[in-house]
XYZ file of C-alpha atoms in Angstrom:
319
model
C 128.539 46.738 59.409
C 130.524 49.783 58.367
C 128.630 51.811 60.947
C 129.893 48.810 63.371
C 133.055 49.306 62.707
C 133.093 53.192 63.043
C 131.248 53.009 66.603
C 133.972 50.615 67.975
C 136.876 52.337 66.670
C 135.232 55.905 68.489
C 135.073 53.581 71.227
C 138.784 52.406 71.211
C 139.747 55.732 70.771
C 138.040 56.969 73.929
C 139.159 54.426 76.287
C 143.032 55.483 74.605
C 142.221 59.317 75.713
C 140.803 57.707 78.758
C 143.971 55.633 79.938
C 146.455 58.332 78.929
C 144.707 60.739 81.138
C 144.624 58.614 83.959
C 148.599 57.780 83.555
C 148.889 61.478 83.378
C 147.053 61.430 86.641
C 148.787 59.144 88.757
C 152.564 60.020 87.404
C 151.105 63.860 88.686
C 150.582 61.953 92.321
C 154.212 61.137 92.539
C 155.072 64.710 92.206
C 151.576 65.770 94.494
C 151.800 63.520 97.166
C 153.948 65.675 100.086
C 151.756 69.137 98.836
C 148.438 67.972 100.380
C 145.497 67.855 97.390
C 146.259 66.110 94.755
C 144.940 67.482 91.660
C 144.902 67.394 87.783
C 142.746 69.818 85.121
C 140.245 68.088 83.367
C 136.748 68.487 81.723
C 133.917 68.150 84.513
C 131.878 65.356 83.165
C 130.638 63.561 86.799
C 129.526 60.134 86.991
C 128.647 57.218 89.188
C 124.856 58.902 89.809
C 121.400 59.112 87.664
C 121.641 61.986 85.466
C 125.789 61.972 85.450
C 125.936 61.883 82.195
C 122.925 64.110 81.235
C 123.418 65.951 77.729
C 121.830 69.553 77.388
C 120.066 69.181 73.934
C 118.320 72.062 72.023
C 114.788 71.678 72.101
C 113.820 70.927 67.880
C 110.424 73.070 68.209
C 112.011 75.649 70.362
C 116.166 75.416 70.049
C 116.443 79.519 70.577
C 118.385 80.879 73.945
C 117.442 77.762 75.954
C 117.216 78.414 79.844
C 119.143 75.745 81.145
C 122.629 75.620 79.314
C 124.789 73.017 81.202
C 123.312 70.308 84.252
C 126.028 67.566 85.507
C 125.091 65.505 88.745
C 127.744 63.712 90.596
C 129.889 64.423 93.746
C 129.246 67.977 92.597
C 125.762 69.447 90.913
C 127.616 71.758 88.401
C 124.929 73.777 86.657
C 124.554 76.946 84.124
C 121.645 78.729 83.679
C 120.949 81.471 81.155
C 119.633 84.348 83.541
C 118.869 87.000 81.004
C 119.097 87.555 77.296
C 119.005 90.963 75.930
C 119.236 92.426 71.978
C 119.665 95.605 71.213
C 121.633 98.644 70.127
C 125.049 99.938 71.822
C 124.055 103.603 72.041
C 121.901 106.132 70.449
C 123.358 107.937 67.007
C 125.266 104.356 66.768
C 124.623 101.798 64.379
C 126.331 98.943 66.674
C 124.007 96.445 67.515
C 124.604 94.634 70.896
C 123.877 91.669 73.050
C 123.996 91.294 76.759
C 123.792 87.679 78.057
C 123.743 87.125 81.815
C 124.817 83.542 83.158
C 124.940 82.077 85.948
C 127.051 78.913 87.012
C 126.889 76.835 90.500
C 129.110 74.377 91.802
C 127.215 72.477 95.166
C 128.926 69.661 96.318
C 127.134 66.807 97.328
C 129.496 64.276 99.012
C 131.224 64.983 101.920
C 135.113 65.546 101.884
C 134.738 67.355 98.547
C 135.809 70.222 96.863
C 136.999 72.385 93.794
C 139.836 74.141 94.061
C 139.672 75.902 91.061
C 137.777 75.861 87.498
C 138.232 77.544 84.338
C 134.623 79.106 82.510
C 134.591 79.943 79.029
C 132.259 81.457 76.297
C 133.571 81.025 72.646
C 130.997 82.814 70.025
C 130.546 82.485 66.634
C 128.446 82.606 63.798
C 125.691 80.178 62.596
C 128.281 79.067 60.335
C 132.281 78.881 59.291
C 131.477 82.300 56.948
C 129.232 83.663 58.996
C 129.287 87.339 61.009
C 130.864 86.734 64.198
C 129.769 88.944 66.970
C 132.911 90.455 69.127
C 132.537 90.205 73.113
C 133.061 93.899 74.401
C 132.864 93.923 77.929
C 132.766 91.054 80.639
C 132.032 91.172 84.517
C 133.945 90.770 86.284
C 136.738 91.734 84.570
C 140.393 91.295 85.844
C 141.396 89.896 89.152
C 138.944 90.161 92.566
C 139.918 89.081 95.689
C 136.639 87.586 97.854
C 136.717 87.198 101.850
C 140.229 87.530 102.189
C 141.538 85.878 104.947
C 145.206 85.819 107.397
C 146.935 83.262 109.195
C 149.364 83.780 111.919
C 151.986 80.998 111.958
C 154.922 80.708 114.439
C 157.724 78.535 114.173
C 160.471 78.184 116.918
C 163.799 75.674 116.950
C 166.906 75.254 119.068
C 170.347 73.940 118.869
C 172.576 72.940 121.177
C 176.278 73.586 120.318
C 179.039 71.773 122.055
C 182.846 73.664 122.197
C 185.813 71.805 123.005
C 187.291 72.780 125.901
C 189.799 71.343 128.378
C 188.910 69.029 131.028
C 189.075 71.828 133.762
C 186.254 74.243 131.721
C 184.271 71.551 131.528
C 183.747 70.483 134.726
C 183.883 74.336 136.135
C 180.121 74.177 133.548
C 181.944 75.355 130.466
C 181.496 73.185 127.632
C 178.368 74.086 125.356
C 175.326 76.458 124.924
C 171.795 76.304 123.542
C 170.387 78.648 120.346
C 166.821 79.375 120.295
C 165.312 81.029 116.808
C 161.744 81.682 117.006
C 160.054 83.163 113.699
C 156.085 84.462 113.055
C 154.622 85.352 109.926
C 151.068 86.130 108.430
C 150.061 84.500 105.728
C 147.318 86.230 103.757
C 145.405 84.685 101.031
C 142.174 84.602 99.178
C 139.201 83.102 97.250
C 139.916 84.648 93.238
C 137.838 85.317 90.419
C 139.843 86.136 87.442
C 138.157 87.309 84.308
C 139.667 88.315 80.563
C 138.400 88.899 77.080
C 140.159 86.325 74.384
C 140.804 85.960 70.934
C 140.043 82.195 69.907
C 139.603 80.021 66.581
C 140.537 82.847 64.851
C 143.983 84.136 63.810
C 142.896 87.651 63.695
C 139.752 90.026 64.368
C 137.782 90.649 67.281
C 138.011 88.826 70.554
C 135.284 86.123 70.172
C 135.715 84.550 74.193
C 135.063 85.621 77.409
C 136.341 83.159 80.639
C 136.849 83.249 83.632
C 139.451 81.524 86.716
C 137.997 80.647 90.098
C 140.550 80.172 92.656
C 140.243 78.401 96.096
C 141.576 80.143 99.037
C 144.649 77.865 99.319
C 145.637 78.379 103.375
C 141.813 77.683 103.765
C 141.364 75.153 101.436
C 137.343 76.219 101.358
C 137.094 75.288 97.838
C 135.552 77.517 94.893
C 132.719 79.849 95.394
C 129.349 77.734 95.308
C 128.245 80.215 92.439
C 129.295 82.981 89.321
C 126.943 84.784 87.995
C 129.036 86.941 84.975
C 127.886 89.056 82.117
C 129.019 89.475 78.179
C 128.085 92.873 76.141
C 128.769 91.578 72.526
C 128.935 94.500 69.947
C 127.069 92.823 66.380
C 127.075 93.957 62.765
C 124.660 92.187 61.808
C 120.639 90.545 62.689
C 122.463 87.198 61.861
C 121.831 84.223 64.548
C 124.969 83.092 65.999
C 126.059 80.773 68.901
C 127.601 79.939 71.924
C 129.613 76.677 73.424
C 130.206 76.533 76.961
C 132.904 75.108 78.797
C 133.589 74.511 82.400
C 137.342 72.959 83.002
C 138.454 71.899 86.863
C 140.449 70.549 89.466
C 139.156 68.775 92.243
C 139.850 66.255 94.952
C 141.432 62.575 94.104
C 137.887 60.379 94.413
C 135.955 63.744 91.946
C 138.373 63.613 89.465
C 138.714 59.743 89.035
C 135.135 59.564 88.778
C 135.395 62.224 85.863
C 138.095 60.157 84.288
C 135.747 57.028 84.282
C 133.163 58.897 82.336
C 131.926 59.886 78.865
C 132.484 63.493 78.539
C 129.121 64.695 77.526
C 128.801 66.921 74.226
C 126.514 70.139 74.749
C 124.465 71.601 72.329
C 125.873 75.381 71.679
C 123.445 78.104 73.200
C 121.730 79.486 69.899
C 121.226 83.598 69.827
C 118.599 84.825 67.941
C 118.300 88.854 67.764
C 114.904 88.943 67.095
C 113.638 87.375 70.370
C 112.148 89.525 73.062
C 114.730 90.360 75.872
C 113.590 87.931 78.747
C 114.247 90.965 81.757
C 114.602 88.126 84.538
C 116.468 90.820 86.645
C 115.554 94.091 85.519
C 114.037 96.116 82.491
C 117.182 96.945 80.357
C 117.141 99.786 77.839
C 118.053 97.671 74.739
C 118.925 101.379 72.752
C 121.603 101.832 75.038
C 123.136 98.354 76.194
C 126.517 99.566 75.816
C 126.094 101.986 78.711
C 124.990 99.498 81.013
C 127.332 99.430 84.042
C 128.322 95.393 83.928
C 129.723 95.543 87.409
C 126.377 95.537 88.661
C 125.237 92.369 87.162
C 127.817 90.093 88.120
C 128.296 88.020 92.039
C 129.475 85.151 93.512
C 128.034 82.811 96.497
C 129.908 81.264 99.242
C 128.427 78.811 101.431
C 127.327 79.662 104.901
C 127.732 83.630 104.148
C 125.622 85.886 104.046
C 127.565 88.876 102.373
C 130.366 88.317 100.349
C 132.941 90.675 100.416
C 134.592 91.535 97.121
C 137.533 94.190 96.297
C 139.668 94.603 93.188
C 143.324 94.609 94.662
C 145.616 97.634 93.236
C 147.556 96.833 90.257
């Protein structure tokens, strides 16, 4: 009875979060509705289609460095995969031990008239446990801001005015009496698809940064939606040959129909990504030297898709 009880209050409590998003959501169309898109940031948890609300689960007789870390079906199939896992050392004549994980997250729409206009990636790490070692995220690629297929629109805008003077009766019929002002303007507008990436501090009040996200921008003049793909990498720098762990998170804003269908649904729970150091490095996309990880050139690792494109073109903008 008690366990009842505590269900339907979880379930009262849901449906509360549930209906104060959604009034958050349409007092934001108000303020949306003469800027084209409406949009709102929430957690990507598709439904409405089998496997909507499928949970990634660590396998009990295997739960080490699963493959397949996040799968959501809906009007988008938002996936992330675990592309390589590597343990080793930072550098020879250091004791550092290090960790390179290589993910890679996809974002294909399946509905027409959809998109993603942006989405926010994270990877908090920590140990095993609250006391536990936590290992500290080093480097990340890509790192900073990149612009990809950057883009310019010409726009030109003319107007006129007529302005009437008052003049006597014998100007105006001599063809006095008023004149026209034309103003024509032009302008290029150039803009972008963005990848953002920094190294964070979360959890904790002090120490090491522990997260490493990322920002994916649409290119807002030609509203092409996110990148269908991110592949990133993380060099963590360890102390210790303790196990630790990973929870993934994948935040977003999307069209009006996407995001009500998110707001309808459970928000699935994960299992964190567990790390052990003694496993094999899986060398999906190369054979790493794991005594010298932290030499590894990151930038090398990391790319993003676009749909219909066959070479993406990617450039760090001055600061």
């Amino acid at each position: 009875m008690a366990d009842d009880f505590d269900k339907l209050t979880d379930d009262e409590e849901v449906d509360e979060d549930l209906d104060e998003d959604l009034d958050e959501d349409l007092d934001e169309l108000s303020d949306e509705a003469n800027e084209g898109l409406p949009s709102v940031r929430i957690k990507m948890f598709p439904t409405g289609t089998r496997g909507s609300a499928f949970r990634e689960k660590n396998d009990p007789l295997s739960p080490w460095q699963r493959r397949n870390v996040m799968q959501r079906k809906g009007a988008f199939n938002i996936q992330c995969t675990c592309m390589d896992i590597i343990h080793g050392k930072m550098g020879l004549g250091s004791n550092a031990l290090a960790t390179l994980v290589v993910l890679k997250f996809r974002f294909d729409k399946r509905r027409l008239g959809r998109r993603i206009t942006s989405a926010d990636l994270s990877l908090e790490f920590c140990g095993m446990h609250a006391e536990a070692t936590r290992p500290a995220v080093h480097a990340i690629a890509p790192h900073d801001r990149y612009a990809i297929v950057e883009t310019t629109l010409h726009r030109e805008d003319s107007s006129e005015r007529n302005i009437n003077l008052n003049l006597s009766a014998f100007q105006a019929m001599n063809g006095g009496g008023g004149y026209t002002v034309r103003r024509a303007t032009s302008q290029d507008l150039t803009d972008a698809t963005t990848v953002c990436g920094s190294i964070d501090l979360v959890g904790y009040p002090s120490g090491d940064p522990n997260c490493a996200s990322w920002t994916l921008l649409e290119n807002e003049a030609q509203k092409t939606g996110v990148p269908s793909s991110l592949q990133v990498a993380v060099l963590l720098k360890r102390k210790t040959k303790e196990k630790f762990k990973c929870m993934v998170e994948v935040k977003a804003r999307a069209d009006l129909k996407t995001r009500l269908e998110w707001l309808l649904g459970t928000p699935p729970e994960d299992d964190p990504v567990l790390f052990d150091p003694e496993i094999k490095p899986t060398n999906n996309l190369g054979t790493y030297d794991t005594n010298t990880l932290g030499e590894l050139k990151l930038e090398s690792l990391w790319g993003v898709g676009l749909v219909g494109s066959k070479k993406t073109d990617v450039s760090k903008p001055n600061e």
